[in-house]
PDB file of C-alpha atoms in Angstrom:
ATOM      1  CA  MET A   1      24.728  37.995  32.173  1.00 66.00           C
ATOM      2  CA  SER A   2      27.651  35.561  30.774  1.00 80.00           C
ATOM      3  CA  LYS A   3      28.040  35.172  27.141  1.00 80.00           C
ATOM      4  CA  THR A   4      27.089  31.473  27.164  1.00 82.00           C
ATOM      5  CA  ALA A   5      23.868  32.471  28.991  1.00 86.00           C
ATOM      6  CA  ALA A   6      23.310  35.135  26.519  1.00 86.00           C
ATOM      7  CA  LEU A   7      23.868  32.933  23.433  1.00 86.00           C
ATOM      8  CA  ALA A   8      21.667  30.096  24.922  1.00 90.00           C
ATOM      9  CA  SER A   9      18.797  32.567  25.161  1.00 91.00           C
ATOM     10  CA  PHE A  10      19.167  33.156  21.262  1.00 89.00           C
ATOM     11  CA  VAL A  11      18.892  29.590  20.660  1.00 93.00           C
ATOM     12  CA  GLU A  12      15.906  28.940  22.815  1.00 93.00           C
ATOM     13  CA  SER A  13      14.062  31.814  21.420  1.00 94.00           C
ATOM     14  CA  THR A  14      14.907  30.796  17.575  1.00 95.00           C
ATOM     15  CA  PRO A  15      11.918  30.885  15.463  1.00 96.00           C
ATOM     16  CA  PRO A  16      10.673  27.617  13.697  1.00 96.00           C
ATOM     17  CA  GLY A  17      13.045  26.262  11.075  1.00 94.00           C
ATOM     18  CA  GLU A  18      15.789  28.610  11.704  1.00 95.00           C
ATOM     19  CA  LEU A  19      17.998  26.959  13.920  1.00 94.00           C
ATOM     20  CA  ALA A  20      20.535  26.173  11.333  1.00 91.00           C
ATOM     21  CA  ASP A  21      21.184  29.900  10.549  1.00 91.00           C
ATOM     22  CA  VAL A  22      21.364  30.861  14.197  1.00 90.00           C
ATOM     23  CA  THR A  23      24.052  28.170  14.517  1.00 89.00           C
ATOM     24  CA  LYS A  24      25.757  29.349  11.895  1.00 88.00           C
ATOM     25  CA  ALA A  25      25.655  32.825  12.919  1.00 87.00           C
ATOM     26  CA  ILE A  26      27.269  31.948  16.233  1.00 85.00           C
ATOM     27  CA  ASN A  27      29.855  29.790  14.491  1.00 84.00           C
ATOM     28  CA  SER A  28      30.885  32.710  12.375  1.00 82.00           C
ATOM     29  CA  ILE A  29      31.230  35.154  15.284  1.00 77.00           C
ATOM     30  CA  LEU A  30      32.574  32.677  17.911  1.00 75.00           C
ATOM     31  CA  GLY A  31      33.880  29.753  16.143  1.00 71.00           C
ATOM     32  CA  ASP A  32      32.753  26.285  16.107  1.00 64.00           C
ATOM     33  CA  ASP A  33      33.987  25.679  19.867  1.00 68.00           C
ATOM     34  CA  SER A  34      31.291  27.815  20.984  1.00 71.00           C
ATOM     35  CA  VAL A  35      28.417  25.479  20.152  1.00 76.00           C
ATOM     36  CA  GLN A  36      29.741  22.730  22.176  1.00 79.00           C
ATOM     37  CA  ASP A  37      29.422  25.031  25.377  1.00 83.00           C
ATOM     38  CA  LEU A  38      25.501  25.599  24.236  1.00 90.00           C
ATOM     39  CA  ALA A  39      24.873  21.648  24.246  1.00 90.00           C
ATOM     40  CA  PRO A  40      22.398  22.086  26.752  1.00 93.00           C
ATOM     41  CA  ALA A  41      20.266  24.942  25.120  1.00 94.00           C
ATOM     42  CA  PHE A  42      20.194  22.968  21.762  1.00 95.00           C
ATOM     43  CA  GLU A  43      18.770  19.952  23.622  1.00 97.00           C
ATOM     44  CA  LYS A  44      16.313  21.932  25.496  1.00 97.00           C
ATOM     45  CA  TYR A  45      14.898  23.990  22.237  1.00 97.00           C
ATOM     46  CA  ASN A  46      14.854  20.676  20.352  1.00 97.00           C
ATOM     47  CA  GLU A  47      12.803  18.740  22.716  1.00 98.00           C
ATOM     48  CA  GLU A  48      10.646  21.724  23.579  1.00 98.00           C
ATOM     49  CA  GLN A  49       9.841  22.216  19.888  1.00 98.00           C
ATOM     50  CA  PHE A  50       9.104  18.883  19.042  1.00 98.00           C
ATOM     51  CA  ALA A  51      12.149  18.845  16.611  1.00 97.00           C
ATOM     52  CA  THR A  52      11.468  16.169  14.001  1.00 97.00           C
ATOM     53  CA  VAL A  53      14.027  14.125  12.097  1.00 97.00           C
ATOM     54  CA  LYS A  54      14.124  11.388   9.257  1.00 96.00           C
ATOM     55  CA  LEU A  55      15.887   8.403  10.589  1.00 95.00           C
ATOM     56  CA  PRO A  56      18.417   6.999   8.058  1.00 93.00           C
ATOM     57  CA  GLY A  57      16.720   4.607   5.664  1.00 88.00           C
ATOM     58  CA  GLY A  58      13.220   5.823   7.010  1.00 86.00           C
ATOM     59  CA  SER A  59      10.736   7.843   5.137  1.00 86.00           C
ATOM     60  CA  ALA A  60       8.772   9.663   7.583  1.00 90.00           C
ATOM     61  CA  GLU A  61       9.880  11.988  10.181  1.00 96.00           C
ATOM     62  CA  VAL A  62      10.122  11.244  13.981  1.00 97.00           C
ATOM     63  CA  ILE A  63       9.410  13.653  16.942  1.00 98.00           C
ATOM     64  CA  VAL A  64      12.352  14.429  19.400  1.00 98.00           C
ATOM     65  CA  SER A  65      10.874  15.164  22.995  1.00 98.00           C
ATOM     66  CA  SER A  66      11.475  14.873  26.342  1.00 97.00           C
ATOM     67  CA  TYR A  67       8.634  12.373  26.347  1.00 97.00           C
ATOM     68  CA  ASN A  68      10.610   9.634  24.385  1.00 98.00           C
ATOM     69  CA  SER A  69      13.910  10.444  25.595  1.00 98.00           C
ATOM     70  CA  LEU A  70      16.013   7.448  26.751  1.00 97.00           C
ATOM     71  CA  GLY A  71      18.698   9.412  28.133  1.00 96.00           C
ATOM     72  CA  ASP A  72      22.280   9.925  26.420  1.00 95.00           C
ATOM     73  CA  GLY A  73      21.052  11.582  23.425  1.00 96.00           C
ATOM     74  CA  ARG A  74      19.051   8.270  22.533  1.00 98.00           C
ATOM     75  CA  TYR A  75      15.246   8.418  21.512  1.00 98.00           C
ATOM     76  CA  TYR A  76      12.480   6.089  20.393  1.00 98.00           C
ATOM     77  CA  ASP A  77       9.817   5.901  17.971  1.00 97.00           C
ATOM     78  CA  VAL A  78       6.707   3.752  18.478  1.00 96.00           C
ATOM     79  CA  GLU A  79       5.365   3.395  15.019  1.00 94.00           C
ATOM     80  CA  SER A  80       9.003   2.446  13.509  1.00 94.00           C
ATOM     81  CA  GLN A  81       9.855   0.199  16.766  1.00 95.00           C
ATOM     82  CA  SER A  82      13.327   2.009  16.739  1.00 97.00           C
ATOM     83  CA  SER A  83      15.492   3.979  18.789  1.00 97.00           C
ATOM     84  CA  TYR A  84      18.120   6.419  17.488  1.00 98.00           C
ATOM     85  CA  VAL A  85      20.978   9.075  18.375  1.00 98.00           C
ATOM     86  CA  PHE A  86      20.177  12.751  17.848  1.00 98.00           C
ATOM     87  CA  ASP A  87      22.607  15.366  17.535  1.00 95.00           C
ATOM     88  CA  HIS A  88      20.839  18.385  18.911  1.00 95.00           C
ATOM     89  CA  SER A  89      23.309  20.872  17.067  1.00 89.00           C
ATOM     90  CA  THR A  90      23.161  19.315  13.609  1.00 91.00           C
ATOM     91  CA  GLN A  91      19.587  17.983  13.912  1.00 94.00           C
ATOM     92  CA  LYS A  92      20.467  14.629  12.453  1.00 95.00           C
ATOM     93  CA  ALA A  93      19.677  11.039  13.617  1.00 97.00           C
ATOM     94  CA  SER A  94      22.125   8.231  13.355  1.00 97.00           C
ATOM     95  CA  GLY A  95      22.873   4.806  15.693  1.00 96.00           C
ATOM     96  CA  VAL A  96      19.520   3.394  14.850  1.00 97.00           C
ATOM     97  CA  GLN A  97      18.318   0.100  16.676  1.00 96.00           C
ATOM     98  CA  SER A  98      15.215  -2.146  17.271  1.00 97.00           C
ATOM     99  CA  TYR A  99      13.243  -0.916  20.346  1.00 97.00           C
ATOM    100  CA  VAL A 100      10.112  -2.689  21.693  1.00 95.00           C
ATOM    101  CA  LEU A 101       8.174  -0.394  23.841  1.00 96.00           C
ATOM    102  CA  ASP A 102       7.328  -1.875  27.182  1.00 94.00           C
ATOM    103  CA  SER A 103       4.315  -0.501  28.814  1.00 96.00           C
ATOM    104  CA  ASP A 104       0.747  -1.546  30.145  1.00 95.00           C
ATOM    105  CA  HIS A 105      -0.854   0.613  27.665  1.00 96.00           C
ATOM    106  CA  SER A 106       1.071  -0.487  24.761  1.00 96.00           C
ATOM    107  CA  ASP A 107      -2.021  -1.738  22.831  1.00 96.00           C
ATOM    108  CA  LEU A 108      -3.512   1.683  23.540  1.00 97.00           C
ATOM    109  CA  VAL A 109      -0.447   3.574  22.517  1.00 97.00           C
ATOM    110  CA  LYS A 110      -0.351   1.699  19.080  1.00 96.00           C
ATOM    111  CA  SER A 111      -4.301   2.213  18.625  1.00 97.00           C
ATOM    112  CA  LEU A 112      -3.728   6.222  19.532  1.00 98.00           C
ATOM    113  CA  VAL A 113      -0.739   6.139  16.982  1.00 97.00           C
ATOM    114  CA  LYS A 114      -2.818   4.861  14.336  1.00 97.00           C
ATOM    115  CA  SER A 115      -5.973   7.326  15.067  1.00 97.00           C
ATOM    116  CA  LEU A 116      -3.746  10.472  15.607  1.00 97.00           C
ATOM    117  CA  GLY A 117      -1.983   9.727  12.519  1.00 96.00           C
ATOM    118  CA  THR A 118      -4.975   9.653  10.414  1.00 96.00           C
ATOM    119  CA  HIS A 119      -6.273  13.079  11.845  1.00 97.00           C
ATOM    120  CA  ALA A 120      -3.013  14.488  11.384  1.00 96.00           C
ATOM    121  CA  SER A 121      -2.666  13.639   7.846  1.00 94.00           C
ATOM    122  CA  GLU A 122      -6.133  14.993   6.811  1.00 95.00           C
ATOM    123  CA  HIS A 123      -5.672  18.507   8.627  1.00 95.00           C
ATOM    124  CA  TYR A 124      -1.932  19.162   9.012  1.00 94.00           C
ATOM    125  CA  PRO A 125       0.341  18.942   5.890  1.00 83.00           C
ATOM    126  CA  LYS A 126       3.789  17.788   6.757  1.00 89.00           C
ATOM    127  CA  SER A 127       3.081  16.911  10.360  1.00 96.00           C
ATOM    128  CA  SER A 128       4.515  14.070  12.775  1.00 97.00           C
ATOM    129  CA  ILE A 129       2.864  12.513  15.712  1.00 98.00           C
ATOM    130  CA  GLY A 130       3.999  10.586  18.774  1.00 98.00           C
ATOM    131  CA  VAL A 131       2.507   9.040  21.690  1.00 98.00           C
ATOM    132  CA  TYR A 132       4.567   7.866  24.647  1.00 98.00           C
ATOM    133  CA  PRO A 133       4.025   6.408  28.112  1.00 97.00           C
ATOM    134  CA  THR A 134       5.080   8.754  30.742  1.00 95.00           C
ATOM    135  CA  GLU A 135       7.863   7.888  33.128  1.00 91.00           C
ATOM    136  CA  ASP A 136       5.744   6.189  35.891  1.00 94.00           C
ATOM    137  CA  ASP A 137       3.411   4.554  33.051  1.00 96.00           C
ATOM    138  CA  THR A 138       0.445   5.812  34.684  1.00 96.00           C
ATOM    139  CA  GLN A 139      -0.361   8.691  32.034  1.00 97.00           C
ATOM    140  CA  LEU A 140       0.182   9.010  28.159  1.00 98.00           C
ATOM    141  CA  ALA A 141       1.709  12.007  26.228  1.00 98.00           C
ATOM    142  CA  ILE A 142       0.048  12.445  22.775  1.00 98.00           C
ATOM    143  CA  LEU A 143       2.105  14.940  20.767  1.00 98.00           C
ATOM    144  CA  THR A 144       1.345  16.544  17.259  1.00 98.00           C
ATOM    145  CA  VAL A 145       3.737  18.883  15.401  1.00 98.00           C
ATOM    146  CA  ALA A 146       3.342  20.590  11.708  1.00 97.00           C
ATOM    147  CA  ASN A 147       6.010  22.583  10.286  1.00 96.00           C
ATOM    148  CA  LYS A 148       5.612  24.788   7.382  1.00 95.00           C
ATOM    149  CA  TYR A 149       8.803  26.794   6.101  1.00 95.00           C
ATOM    150  CA  SER A 150       8.929  29.142   3.136  1.00 93.00           C
ATOM    151  CA  PRO A 151      12.189  31.140   3.731  1.00 93.00           C
ATOM    152  CA  SER A 152      11.862  32.130   0.064  1.00 93.00           C
ATOM    153  CA  ASN A 153       8.638  34.072   1.031  1.00 93.00           C
ATOM    154  CA  PHE A 154      10.228  35.172   4.232  1.00 92.00           C
ATOM    155  CA  TRP A 155       8.164  33.306   6.611  1.00 94.00           C
ATOM    156  CA  ASN A 156       8.082  29.864   8.685  1.00 96.00           C
ATOM    157  CA  GLY A 157       5.508  28.446  11.031  1.00 96.00           C
ATOM    158  CA  ARG A 158       4.918  25.607  13.521  1.00 97.00           C
ATOM    159  CA  TRP A 159       1.957  24.036  15.180  1.00 97.00           C
ATOM    160  CA  ARG A 160       2.582  22.078  18.414  1.00 98.00           C
ATOM    161  CA  SER A 161       0.054  20.339  20.485  1.00 98.00           C
ATOM    162  CA  SER A 162       0.633  18.288  23.289  1.00 98.00           C
ATOM    163  CA  TYR A 163      -1.610  16.126  25.826  1.00 98.00           C
ATOM    164  CA  THR A 164      -1.141  14.049  28.810  1.00 98.00           C
ATOM    165  CA  TYR A 165      -4.116  11.545  29.096  1.00 98.00           C
ATOM    166  CA  SER A 166      -4.516   9.890  32.284  1.00 96.00           C
ATOM    167  CA  PRO A 167      -6.520   6.207  31.306  1.00 95.00           C
ATOM    168  CA  SER A 168      -7.689   5.781  35.058  1.00 93.00           C
ATOM    169  CA  SER A 169      -9.758   9.119  35.234  1.00 94.00           C
ATOM    170  CA  GLY A 170     -10.337  10.109  31.660  1.00 96.00           C
ATOM    171  CA  SER A 171      -8.652  13.571  31.812  1.00 97.00           C
ATOM    172  CA  ILE A 172      -7.130  15.018  28.809  1.00 98.00           C
ATOM    173  CA  THR A 173      -4.921  18.203  29.505  1.00 98.00           C
ATOM    174  CA  GLY A 174      -2.769  20.072  27.542  1.00 98.00           C
ATOM    175  CA  ALA A 175      -1.739  22.908  25.366  1.00 98.00           C
ATOM    176  CA  ILE A 176      -1.813  24.327  21.546  1.00 98.00           C
ATOM    177  CA  LYS A 177       0.932  26.337  20.570  1.00 98.00           C
ATOM    178  CA  VAL A 178       1.298  28.230  17.115  1.00 96.00           C
ATOM    179  CA  ASP A 179       4.738  29.997  16.276  1.00 97.00           C
ATOM    180  CA  VAL A 180       4.652  32.084  13.060  1.00 95.00           C
ATOM    181  CA  HIS A 181       7.858  34.412  12.130  1.00 95.00           C
ATOM    182  CA  TYR A 182       7.651  36.751   9.156  1.00 93.00           C
ATOM    183  CA  TYR A 183      10.518  38.918   8.313  1.00 90.00           C
ATOM    184  CA  GLU A 184      10.292  40.619   4.923  1.00 86.00           C
ATOM    185  CA  ASP A 185      11.404  44.100   5.529  1.00 81.00           C
ATOM    186  CA  GLY A 186      10.495  43.799   9.310  1.00 82.00           C
ATOM    187  CA  ASN A 187      10.326  41.104  12.289  1.00 88.00           C
ATOM    188  CA  VAL A 188       6.802  39.854  13.184  1.00 89.00           C
ATOM    189  CA  ARG A 189       6.265  36.885  15.348  1.00 92.00           C
ATOM    190  CA  LEU A 190       3.110  35.360  16.380  1.00 91.00           C
ATOM    191  CA  LEU A 191       3.221  33.111  19.509  1.00 94.00           C
ATOM    192  CA  THR A 192      -0.030  31.664  21.128  1.00 95.00           C
ATOM    193  CA  ASN A 193      -0.427  29.043  23.995  1.00 96.00           C
ATOM    194  CA  LYS A 194      -4.016  27.874  24.578  1.00 97.00           C
ATOM    195  CA  GLU A 195      -4.562  25.435  27.318  1.00 98.00           C
ATOM    196  CA  VAL A 196      -6.915  22.649  26.818  1.00 98.00           C
ATOM    197  CA  SER A 197      -8.786  20.699  29.555  1.00 97.00           C
ATOM    198  CA  LEU A 198     -11.027  17.523  28.069  1.00 97.00           C
ATOM    199  CA  ASN A 199     -12.719  14.721  29.821  1.00 96.00           C
ATOM    200  CA  VAL A 200     -13.741  11.241  27.877  1.00 96.00           C
ATOM    201  CA  SER A 201     -15.165   8.239  29.531  1.00 91.00           C
ATOM    202  CA  SER A 202     -12.851   5.948  31.926  1.00 82.00           C
ATOM    203  CA  GLY A 203     -11.174   3.273  29.662  1.00 82.00           C
ATOM    204  CA  ALA A 204     -12.244   5.321  26.137  1.00 91.00           C
ATOM    205  CA  GLY A 205     -10.947   3.819  23.069  1.00 95.00           C
ATOM    206  CA  ALA A 206      -8.167   5.621  20.800  1.00 97.00           C
ATOM    207  CA  SER A 207     -10.987   7.036  18.228  1.00 97.00           C
ATOM    208  CA  GLU A 208     -12.878   8.760  21.164  1.00 97.00           C
ATOM    209  CA  ILE A 209      -9.845  10.397  22.558  1.00 98.00           C
ATOM    210  CA  VAL A 210      -8.492  11.591  19.108  1.00 98.00           C
ATOM    211  CA  ARG A 211     -12.261  12.807  18.252  1.00 97.00           C
ATOM    212  CA  GLN A 212     -12.116  15.011  21.493  1.00 97.00           C
ATOM    213  CA  ILE A 213      -8.608  16.372  20.622  1.00 98.00           C
ATOM    214  CA  ALA A 214      -9.577  17.057  17.106  1.00 97.00           C
ATOM    215  CA  ASN A 215     -12.704  19.168  18.013  1.00 97.00           C
ATOM    216  CA  ALA A 216     -10.759  21.147  20.328  1.00 97.00           C
ATOM    217  CA  GLU A 217      -8.047  21.611  17.798  1.00 97.00           C
ATOM    218  CA  LYS A 218     -10.677  22.723  15.175  1.00 96.00           C
ATOM    219  CA  LYS A 219     -12.312  25.223  17.717  1.00 97.00           C
ATOM    220  CA  TYR A 220      -8.965  26.597  18.226  1.00 96.00           C
ATOM    221  CA  GLN A 221      -8.299  27.353  14.607  1.00 95.00           C
ATOM    222  CA  GLU A 222     -11.656  29.008  13.972  1.00 94.00           C
ATOM    223  CA  ASP A 223     -11.148  31.268  16.820  1.00 93.00           C
ATOM    224  CA  LEU A 224      -7.551  32.111  15.489  1.00 90.00           C
ATOM    225  CA  ASN A 225      -9.457  32.836  12.116  1.00 87.00           C
ATOM    226  CA  LYS A 226     -11.983  35.117  13.578  1.00 87.00           C
ATOM    227  CA  ALA A 227      -9.156  36.823  15.580  1.00 84.00           C
ATOM    228  CA  PHE A 228      -7.297  37.728  12.446  1.00 79.00           C
ATOM    229  CA  GLY A 229     -10.425  38.670  10.697  1.00 74.00           C
ATOM    230  CA  SER A 230     -11.118  41.338  13.071  1.00 75.00           C
ATOM    231  CA  LEU A 231      -7.706  42.811  12.876  1.00 69.00           C
ATOM    232  CA  SER A 232      -8.364  45.021   9.785  1.00 60.00           C
ATOM    233  CA  GLU A 233     -11.140  46.617  11.779  1.00 64.00           C
ATOM    234  CA  GLY A 234      -9.769  46.793  15.243  1.00 67.00           C
ATOM    235  CA  ALA A 235      -5.860  46.946  16.061  1.00 65.00           C
ATOM    236  CA  PHE A 236      -4.709  47.909  12.566  1.00 62.00           C
ATOM    237  CA  LYS A 237      -7.079  51.044  12.693  1.00 64.00           C
ATOM    238  CA  SER A 238      -5.594  51.816  15.983  1.00 66.00           C
ATOM    239  CA  LEU A 239      -2.106  52.250  14.905  1.00 57.00           C
ATOM    240  CA  ARG A 240      -0.844  55.719  15.417  1.00 51.00           C
ATOM    241  CA  ARG A 241       0.513  56.138  12.012  1.00 56.00           C
ATOM    242  CA  GLN A 242      -2.483  56.944   9.878  1.00 55.00           C
ATOM    243  CA  LEU A 243      -0.534  57.085   6.551  1.00 55.00           C
ATOM    244  CA  PRO A 244       2.233  54.505   5.906  1.00 57.00           C
ATOM    245  CA  ILE A 245       5.280  55.806   4.292  1.00 61.00           C
ATOM    246  CA  THR A 246       3.993  55.582   0.711  1.00 63.00           C
ATOM    247  CA  ARG A 247       1.639  58.365   1.694  1.00 59.00           C
ATOM    248  CA  GLN A 248      -1.350  56.329   0.527  1.00 63.00           C
ATOM    249  CA  LYS A 249      -4.241  55.339   2.599  1.00 65.00           C
ATOM    250  CA  ILE A 250      -4.623  51.539   3.649  1.00 61.00           C
ATOM    251  CA  GLU A 251      -7.560  49.747   2.040  1.00 67.00           C
ATOM    252  CA  TRP A 252      -8.696  48.129   5.157  1.00 63.00           C
ATOM    253  CA  GLU A 253     -11.050  45.584   3.332  1.00 66.00           C
ATOM    254  CA  LYS A 254      -7.722  44.323   1.387  1.00 68.00           C
ATOM    255  CA  ILE A 255      -5.633  44.131   4.486  1.00 62.00           C
ATOM    256  CA  SER A 256      -5.230  40.219   4.612  1.00 63.00           C
ATOM    257  CA  GLY A 257      -3.438  40.484   0.996  1.00 66.00           C
ATOM    258  CA  TYR A 258      -0.858  43.180   1.926  1.00 62.00           C
ATOM    259  CA  ARG A 259       2.839  42.207   2.465  1.00 62.00           C
ATOM    260  CA  LEU A 260       3.987  43.625   5.611  1.00 56.00           C
ATOM    261  CA  GLY A 261       6.949  45.465   4.638  1.00 55.00           C
ATOM    262  CA  GLN A 262       6.756  46.088   0.813  1.00 57.00           C
ATOM    263  CA  ASP A 263       2.924  47.423   0.545  1.00 50.00           C
ATOM    264  CA  ILE A 264       2.388  48.779   4.116  1.00 47.00           C
ATOM    265  CA  GLY A 265       6.150  49.758   5.084  1.00 51.00           C
ATOM    266  CA  GLY A 266       7.048  51.317   1.432  1.00 51.00           C
ATOM    267  CA  GLY A 267       9.718  48.489   1.418  1.00 51.00           C
ATOM    268  CA  ARG A 268      11.742  47.562  -1.724  1.00 50.00           C
ATOM    269  CA  ALA A 269      10.127  46.957  -4.956  1.00 48.00           C
ATOM    270  CA  ARG A 270      10.687  43.635  -6.839  1.00 46.00           C
TER     271      ARG A 270
END
């Protein structure tokens, strides 16, 4: 594997909220010029992760994705009716211009933006949403991303949901992805990918489409909670080491309150 390919794999596997740290590490080892060689990897990462950016003079963060790309590093946002240039290595926006969506589904897109925004604000703190026509204007991409970073507590997380809605058939297909990184005295990462397939009546309104999406996301969150709740009675008890380094038995009923590195692994005291 070449040096560029190896570094690109590091960039593309970067946990949520940690791209700046990875970029800094690459610069300190190989110099600033190396980042220029990784431009395609940064672009791929930001578009796949639905990177968010606050536009100059704006208050809300907008999404960067392949669905709202205009080419040459420029992207558009439906709600603010603007386009902007996005620097993938620094994750900064500039060159804001007016942009009017040209689509046969413009009215539905605007209604979906409003309904989806209400849903996201109620259920996902610090979230951004986007609704964009596909390239051939026969379908709509419906995106939600919610980030929560807490580097002082050694964890960062991201929720991504993306769906493709076909107005002619009423089908909604997509996926929900959760990515959480915990790295206090250890390195643990949760990656999930839940495929979703839904149907609404042909010509359904925005509220019905978002209601179906909201129900699917609620069920998935409940399933995740149940899975974590069963860890204390299942996977954790199956660990080969019965006693941690502290030589004290783990109180399994309190497992959700343990700090991985310090309490279970005998990490440093504070």
